[in-house]
Amino acid sequence: MADTTATPRSRPTSMSSQKSASPVNHNVTSSRDNLAYISDVLKVAGGFSETVDDGYLVENIPGALRDAGKVWRDFYNGNIESDDPFAWPVHALLAEVEAIDFGWESFAESRDEAVANIKEQVESSRLVFQNELDRLREVQAKNRNGTSWKRLGKILLLDDPYESRAHFDAKNFANITGNIQNYISTWRATSIPQLSYRLTSTKRGPTGGLPGKMNEVREKWPMKSVWRFESAPVDELEEVREKAINILKRADTMYGGFLSAIHLLDLAAETQKWNGFGEEHLVELLDVFEKTIRRFQEAEWNVREKQLTRNS
């Protein structure tokens, strides 16, 4: 039987062995790792920007609630007198529909703000990397014009004379995922639970939810036909309520996935010692930045269109 005891193996690609063998090769590996890491950060950011464009996320619910509540508003304004036994339950139901409507609008506006905020973080970080690339190219141009002994001296003093270092400060890119995490944590801790409570609570009275208000209306509804309804017309509200609950569950699951991805990025950052980028990888990284920024620009256009729809 083969011996399965773990034994130390040589790792020709490890950072320590590469550094002793060839500092430049070590830096190439480090530069490639850095490229992969920050590309993953930007992948999370780009995916976050596109949550605004997902049709199942909050955009249709406010209008659906308004439409479902319209029959109640018309009925309340045209047919209910103050001394009707079900005047107060209907009034409370209308107030609850409007309160939920406002909550969904606030959730949507907060997400719009998040997209603009994270886009600014990405653009700011991209500028730092662009400045580093410009600096490296300036150093290269000066070295090409220098004497051979000066170039050799530069190589002896630095692992790689064309390596970028200064930008690898956490604040230059960590705020991207940090802000995403803060927004999502707030939504999952407040917005989504509050909306879920309003959509699921059967509690009666002012602190209850939509189901409780609908039950009160059903109980107070007279046995005879009222207006053109033989029973309380809550079916449309019930349909919107069920759809909204499913949307919140899906949103919560999706945002939870983003938090898991950010957690993995944080773990990766803790286990690596950062060096800089070589020029080739800086150029490639800036292309990733450009693609991510374009995704945010598309998301902002979607935001503007949705804002016009909300205000129309």
CSV table of C-alpha atoms in Angstrom, one decimal:
chain,number,residue,atom,x,y,z
A,1,MET,CA,0.0,0.0,0.0
A,2,ALA,CA,1.3,3.4,-0.9
A,3,ASP,CA,2.4,5.6,2.0
A,4,THR,CA,-0.3,8.3,2.3
A,5,THR,CA,1.5,10.3,5.1
A,6,ALA,CA,1.6,13.9,4.1
A,7,THR,CA,5.1,15.0,3.4
A,8,PRO,CA,6.4,18.5,2.5
A,9,ARG,CA,6.5,19.0,-1.2
A,10,SER,CA,8.6,21.3,-3.2
A,11,ARG,CA,6.6,24.2,-4.6
A,12,PRO,CA,8.5,25.8,-7.4
A,13,THR,CA,5.8,28.4,-7.9
A,14,SER,CA,5.6,29.5,-4.3
A,15,MET,CA,6.4,33.1,-3.4
A,16,SER,CA,9.4,32.2,-1.2
A,17,SER,CA,11.1,29.9,-3.7
A,18,GLN,CA,10.4,32.3,-6.6
A,19,LYS,CA,11.8,35.2,-4.7
A,20,SER,CA,15.1,33.5,-4.0
A,21,ALA,CA,15.3,32.2,-7.6
A,22,SER,CA,14.1,35.3,-9.4
A,23,PRO,CA,12.6,38.4,-7.8
A,24,VAL,CA,11.1,39.4,-11.1
A,25,ASN,CA,9.3,36.1,-11.6
A,26,HIS,CA,8.0,36.4,-8.1
A,27,ASN,CA,6.6,39.8,-8.8
A,28,VAL,CA,5.0,38.5,-12.0
A,29,THR,CA,3.2,35.9,-10.0
A,30,SER,CA,2.2,38.4,-7.3
A,31,SER,CA,1.0,40.8,-10.0
A,32,ARG,CA,-1.1,38.1,-11.5
A,33,ASP,CA,-2.6,37.2,-8.1
A,34,ASN,CA,-3.4,40.8,-7.5
A,35,LEU,CA,-5.1,41.1,-10.9
A,36,ALA,CA,-7.3,38.0,-10.1
A,37,TYR,CA,-8.2,39.4,-6.6
A,38,ILE,CA,-9.3,42.9,-7.7
A,39,SER,CA,-11.0,41.5,-10.8
A,40,ASP,CA,-13.1,39.4,-8.4
A,41,VAL,CA,-13.9,42.6,-6.4
A,42,LEU,CA,-15.0,44.3,-9.6
A,43,LYS,CA,-17.0,41.2,-10.6
A,44,VAL,CA,-19.0,41.5,-7.3
A,45,ALA,CA,-19.5,45.3,-7.9
A,46,GLY,CA,-20.7,44.7,-11.5
A,47,GLY,CA,-23.1,42.1,-10.4
A,48,PHE,CA,-24.4,44.4,-7.7
A,49,SER,CA,-25.1,47.1,-10.3
A,50,GLU,CA,-27.2,44.8,-12.3
A,51,THR,CA,-29.6,44.0,-9.4
A,52,VAL,CA,-31.4,47.2,-10.3
A,53,ASP,CA,-32.2,45.8,-13.7
A,54,ASP,CA,-33.7,42.6,-12.3
A,55,GLY,CA,-37.5,42.8,-13.0
A,56,TYR,CA,-38.4,40.9,-9.9
A,57,LEU,CA,-36.8,43.4,-7.6
A,58,VAL,CA,-39.3,45.8,-6.1
A,59,GLU,CA,-40.0,47.9,-9.2
A,60,ASN,CA,-43.5,46.6,-10.1
A,61,ILE,CA,-44.9,46.3,-6.6
A,62,PRO,CA,-45.7,49.9,-5.8
A,63,GLY,CA,-47.8,50.3,-8.9
A,64,ALA,CA,-49.5,46.9,-8.4
A,65,LEU,CA,-50.4,48.0,-4.8
A,66,ARG,CA,-51.8,51.2,-6.1
A,67,ASP,CA,-53.9,49.4,-8.7
A,68,ALA,CA,-55.1,46.8,-6.2
A,69,GLY,CA,-56.1,49.6,-3.8
A,70,LYS,CA,-57.9,51.7,-6.3
A,71,VAL,CA,-61.1,49.7,-6.1
A,72,TRP,CA,-61.1,50.3,-2.3
A,73,ARG,CA,-60.4,54.0,-2.6
A,74,ASP,CA,-63.3,54.4,-5.1
A,75,PHE,CA,-65.6,52.3,-2.9
A,76,TYR,CA,-64.6,54.2,0.2
A,77,ASN,CA,-65.0,57.7,-1.3
A,78,GLY,CA,-68.3,57.0,-3.0
A,79,ASN,CA,-70.2,54.5,-0.9
A,80,ILE,CA,-69.1,54.5,2.8
A,81,GLU,CA,-70.7,56.8,5.4
A,82,SER,CA,-69.0,57.6,8.6
A,83,ASP,CA,-71.5,55.5,10.6
A,84,ASP,CA,-71.1,52.4,8.5
A,85,PRO,CA,-69.9,49.5,10.7
A,86,PHE,CA,-67.0,48.7,8.3
A,87,ALA,CA,-65.9,52.3,7.6
A,88,TRP,CA,-63.0,52.1,10.0
A,89,PRO,CA,-61.7,48.7,8.8
A,90,VAL,CA,-61.8,49.9,5.2
A,91,HIS,CA,-60.0,53.1,6.2
A,92,ALA,CA,-57.3,51.1,8.1
A,93,LEU,CA,-56.9,48.8,5.1
A,94,LEU,CA,-56.3,51.7,2.7
A,95,ALA,CA,-53.8,53.3,5.1
A,96,GLU,CA,-51.9,50.0,5.3
A,97,VAL,CA,-51.7,49.7,1.5
A,98,GLU,CA,-50.4,53.2,1.2
A,99,ALA,CA,-47.8,52.6,4.0
A,100,ILE,CA,-46.5,49.5,2.3
A,101,ASP,CA,-46.4,51.4,-1.0
A,102,PHE,CA,-44.2,54.0,0.6
A,103,GLY,CA,-41.9,51.3,2.0
A,104,TRP,CA,-41.3,49.8,-1.4
A,105,GLU,CA,-40.6,53.2,-2.9
A,106,SER,CA,-38.0,53.9,-0.1
A,107,PHE,CA,-36.4,50.5,-0.8
A,108,ALA,CA,-36.1,51.3,-4.5
A,109,GLU,CA,-34.7,54.8,-3.9
A,110,SER,CA,-32.1,53.4,-1.5
A,111,ARG,CA,-30.9,50.9,-4.1
A,112,ASP,CA,-30.7,53.7,-6.7
A,113,GLU,CA,-28.5,55.7,-4.3
A,114,ALA,CA,-26.3,52.6,-3.7
A,115,VAL,CA,-25.6,52.2,-7.4
A,116,ALA,CA,-24.5,55.8,-7.7
A,117,ASN,CA,-22.3,55.5,-4.6
A,118,ILE,CA,-20.6,52.3,-5.6
A,119,LYS,CA,-20.0,53.6,-9.1
A,120,GLU,CA,-18.1,56.6,-7.6
A,121,GLN,CA,-16.0,54.2,-5.6
A,122,VAL,CA,-15.1,52.2,-8.7
A,123,GLU,CA,-14.3,55.3,-10.7
A,124,SER,CA,-12.1,56.7,-7.9
A,125,SER,CA,-10.2,53.4,-7.6
A,126,ARG,CA,-9.7,53.2,-11.3
A,127,LEU,CA,-8.1,56.7,-11.4
A,128,VAL,CA,-5.5,55.5,-8.8
A,129,PHE,CA,-4.6,52.5,-11.0
A,130,GLN,CA,-4.4,54.7,-14.1
A,131,ASN,CA,-2.1,57.1,-12.3
A,132,GLU,CA,0.1,54.1,-11.3
A,133,LEU,CA,0.3,53.0,-15.0
A,134,ASP,CA,1.3,56.4,-16.1
A,135,ARG,CA,4.0,56.6,-13.4
A,136,LEU,CA,5.4,53.2,-14.5
A,137,ARG,CA,5.6,54.2,-18.1
A,138,GLU,CA,7.3,57.4,-17.1
A,139,VAL,CA,9.9,55.3,-15.2
A,140,GLN,CA,10.4,53.0,-18.2
A,141,ALA,CA,11.0,55.9,-20.5
A,142,LYS,CA,13.6,57.4,-18.1
A,143,ASN,CA,15.3,54.0,-17.7
A,144,ARG,CA,15.5,53.5,-21.5
A,145,ASN,CA,17.3,56.8,-21.8
A,146,GLY,CA,19.7,56.1,-18.9
A,147,THR,CA,23.1,54.4,-19.0
A,148,SER,CA,23.4,50.6,-18.5
A,149,TRP,CA,25.0,50.9,-15.1
A,150,LYS,CA,22.1,53.1,-13.9
A,151,ARG,CA,19.6,50.6,-15.2
A,152,LEU,CA,21.5,47.8,-13.4
A,153,GLY,CA,21.5,49.8,-10.2
A,154,LYS,CA,17.8,50.2,-10.4
A,155,ILE,CA,17.3,46.5,-10.8
A,156,LEU,CA,19.5,45.8,-7.8
A,157,LEU,CA,17.6,48.2,-5.6
A,158,LEU,CA,14.1,47.1,-6.6
A,159,ASP,CA,12.7,43.6,-7.3
A,160,ASP,CA,11.2,45.0,-10.4
A,161,PRO,CA,11.9,48.6,-11.6
A,162,TYR,CA,8.6,48.7,-13.4
A,163,GLU,CA,6.5,47.4,-10.5
A,164,SER,CA,3.6,49.5,-9.1
A,165,ARG,CA,3.4,49.6,-5.3
A,166,ALA,CA,1.7,52.7,-3.9
A,167,HIS,CA,-1.8,52.0,-5.1
A,168,PHE,CA,-2.0,48.8,-3.1
A,169,ASP,CA,-3.6,50.5,-0.2
A,170,ALA,CA,-6.8,48.9,1.0
A,171,LYS,CA,-8.7,52.1,0.9
A,172,ASN,CA,-8.2,52.4,-2.8
A,173,PHE,CA,-10.6,49.5,-3.5
A,174,ALA,CA,-11.9,47.9,-0.3
A,175,ASN,CA,-14.5,50.6,0.0
A,176,ILE,CA,-16.2,49.1,-3.1
A,177,THR,CA,-17.2,45.9,-1.4
A,178,GLY,CA,-17.4,47.6,2.0
A,179,ASN,CA,-20.1,50.0,0.9
A,180,ILE,CA,-22.0,47.2,-0.9
A,181,GLN,CA,-21.9,45.2,2.3
A,182,ASN,CA,-23.2,48.1,4.4
A,183,TYR,CA,-26.1,48.7,2.0
A,184,ILE,CA,-27.1,45.1,1.8
A,185,SER,CA,-26.8,44.6,5.6
A,186,THR,CA,-29.1,47.5,6.1
A,187,TRP,CA,-31.7,46.3,3.7
A,188,ARG,CA,-31.6,42.8,5.2
A,189,ALA,CA,-31.8,44.1,8.7
A,190,THR,CA,-34.5,46.7,8.2
A,191,SER,CA,-36.1,47.3,4.8
A,192,ILE,CA,-36.8,43.6,3.9
A,193,PRO,CA,-38.0,42.5,7.4
A,194,GLN,CA,-40.3,45.6,7.8
A,195,LEU,CA,-41.9,45.0,4.4
A,196,SER,CA,-42.2,41.3,5.2
A,197,TYR,CA,-43.9,42.0,8.5
A,198,ARG,CA,-46.5,44.3,6.8
A,199,LEU,CA,-47.2,41.6,4.2
A,200,THR,CA,-47.5,38.7,6.6
A,201,SER,CA,-48.7,39.8,10.0
A,202,THR,CA,-52.2,38.8,10.9
A,203,LYS,CA,-52.2,41.0,14.0
A,204,ARG,CA,-55.2,43.3,14.3
A,205,GLY,CA,-55.1,47.0,15.0
A,206,PRO,CA,-52.7,49.8,14.1
A,207,THR,CA,-49.6,47.7,14.5
A,208,GLY,CA,-50.8,44.8,12.4
A,209,GLY,CA,-50.1,43.9,8.8
A,210,LEU,CA,-52.0,43.7,5.6
A,211,PRO,CA,-53.5,40.2,6.3
A,212,GLY,CA,-54.8,41.4,9.7
A,213,LYS,CA,-56.4,44.5,8.0
A,214,MET,CA,-58.0,42.3,5.3
A,215,ASN,CA,-59.4,39.9,7.9
A,216,GLU,CA,-61.0,42.8,9.8
A,217,VAL,CA,-62.7,44.0,6.6
A,218,ARG,CA,-64.0,40.5,5.8
A,219,GLU,CA,-65.4,40.2,9.3
A,220,LYS,CA,-67.2,43.6,9.2
A,221,TRP,CA,-68.5,43.2,5.7
A,222,PRO,CA,-72.3,43.0,5.7
A,223,MET,CA,-74.1,39.8,4.6
A,224,LYS,CA,-76.0,41.6,1.9
A,225,SER,CA,-74.5,42.8,-1.4
A,226,VAL,CA,-72.7,46.1,-1.0
A,227,TRP,CA,-72.2,48.3,-4.1
A,228,ARG,CA,-71.5,45.6,-6.6
A,229,PHE,CA,-69.7,43.2,-4.3
A,230,GLU,CA,-71.3,40.3,-2.4
A,231,SER,CA,-68.1,39.9,-0.4
A,232,ALA,CA,-65.1,42.0,0.4
A,233,PRO,CA,-63.1,42.5,-2.8
A,234,VAL,CA,-59.6,41.6,-1.4
A,235,ASP,CA,-58.6,39.0,-4.0
A,236,GLU,CA,-56.5,41.4,-6.0
A,237,LEU,CA,-54.7,42.7,-2.9
A,238,GLU,CA,-54.1,39.1,-1.8
A,239,GLU,CA,-52.5,38.3,-5.2
A,240,VAL,CA,-50.2,41.3,-5.0
A,241,ARG,CA,-49.3,40.5,-1.4
A,242,GLU,CA,-48.2,36.9,-2.3
A,243,LYS,CA,-46.1,38.2,-5.2
A,244,ALA,CA,-44.5,40.8,-3.0
A,245,ILE,CA,-43.6,38.2,-0.4
A,246,ASN,CA,-41.9,36.0,-3.0
A,247,ILE,CA,-40.0,39.0,-4.3
A,248,LEU,CA,-38.6,39.8,-0.9
A,249,LYS,CA,-37.5,36.2,-0.3
A,250,ARG,CA,-35.7,36.1,-3.6
A,251,ALA,CA,-34.1,39.5,-3.0
A,252,ASP,CA,-32.9,38.4,0.5
A,253,THR,CA,-31.4,35.2,-0.9
A,254,MET,CA,-29.7,37.1,-3.7
A,255,TYR,CA,-28.2,39.7,-1.4
A,256,GLY,CA,-27.1,37.0,1.0
A,257,GLY,CA,-25.1,35.6,-1.9
A,258,PHE,CA,-23.3,38.9,-2.4
A,259,LEU,CA,-22.4,38.9,1.3
A,260,SER,CA,-21.0,35.4,1.0
A,261,ALA,CA,-18.9,36.5,-2.0
A,262,ILE,CA,-17.6,39.5,-0.1
A,263,HIS,CA,-16.7,37.3,2.9
A,264,LEU,CA,-14.6,35.1,0.6
A,265,LEU,CA,-12.8,38.1,-0.8
A,266,ASP,CA,-12.1,39.3,2.7
A,267,LEU,CA,-10.6,35.8,3.6
A,268,ALA,CA,-8.5,35.9,0.4
A,269,ALA,CA,-7.2,39.4,1.3
A,270,GLU,CA,-6.2,38.2,4.8
A,271,THR,CA,-4.1,35.3,3.5
A,272,GLN,CA,-2.0,37.3,1.0
A,273,LYS,CA,0.8,39.8,1.3
A,274,TRP,CA,0.4,42.4,-1.4
A,275,ASN,CA,3.0,43.5,-3.8
A,276,GLY,CA,2.5,45.7,-6.8
A,277,PHE,CA,1.4,45.3,-10.4
A,278,GLY,CA,3.5,45.0,-13.5
A,279,GLU,CA,2.6,47.1,-16.4
A,280,GLU,CA,0.9,44.3,-18.4
A,281,HIS,CA,-1.4,43.4,-15.6
A,282,LEU,CA,-2.2,47.0,-14.8
A,283,VAL,CA,-3.3,47.4,-18.4
A,284,GLU,CA,-5.5,44.3,-18.2
A,285,LEU,CA,-6.9,45.5,-14.8
A,286,LEU,CA,-7.9,48.9,-16.2
A,287,ASP,CA,-9.8,47.1,-18.9
A,288,VAL,CA,-11.7,45.2,-16.2
A,289,PHE,CA,-12.4,48.6,-14.5
A,290,GLU,CA,-13.8,50.0,-17.8
A,291,LYS,CA,-16.1,47.1,-18.3
A,292,THR,CA,-17.4,47.4,-14.7
A,293,ILE,CA,-18.0,51.1,-15.0
A,294,ARG,CA,-20.0,50.5,-18.2
A,295,ARG,CA,-22.2,48.1,-16.3
A,296,PHE,CA,-22.8,50.8,-13.7
A,297,GLN,CA,-23.5,53.4,-16.4
A,298,GLU,CA,-26.1,51.0,-17.9
A,299,ALA,CA,-27.6,50.6,-14.4
A,300,GLU,CA,-27.8,54.3,-14.0
A,301,TRP,CA,-29.8,54.6,-17.2
A,302,ASN,CA,-32.2,52.0,-15.9
A,303,VAL,CA,-32.5,53.9,-12.7
A,304,ARG,CA,-33.4,57.1,-14.5
A,305,GLU,CA,-36.0,55.3,-16.5
A,306,LYS,CA,-37.5,53.8,-13.4
A,307,GLN,CA,-37.5,57.1,-11.6
A,308,LEU,CA,-39.5,58.7,-14.5
A,309,THR,CA,-41.9,55.8,-14.3
A,310,ARG,CA,-42.4,56.2,-10.6
A,311,ASN,CA,-43.0,60.0,-11.0
A,312,SER,CA,-45.4,59.6,-13.9
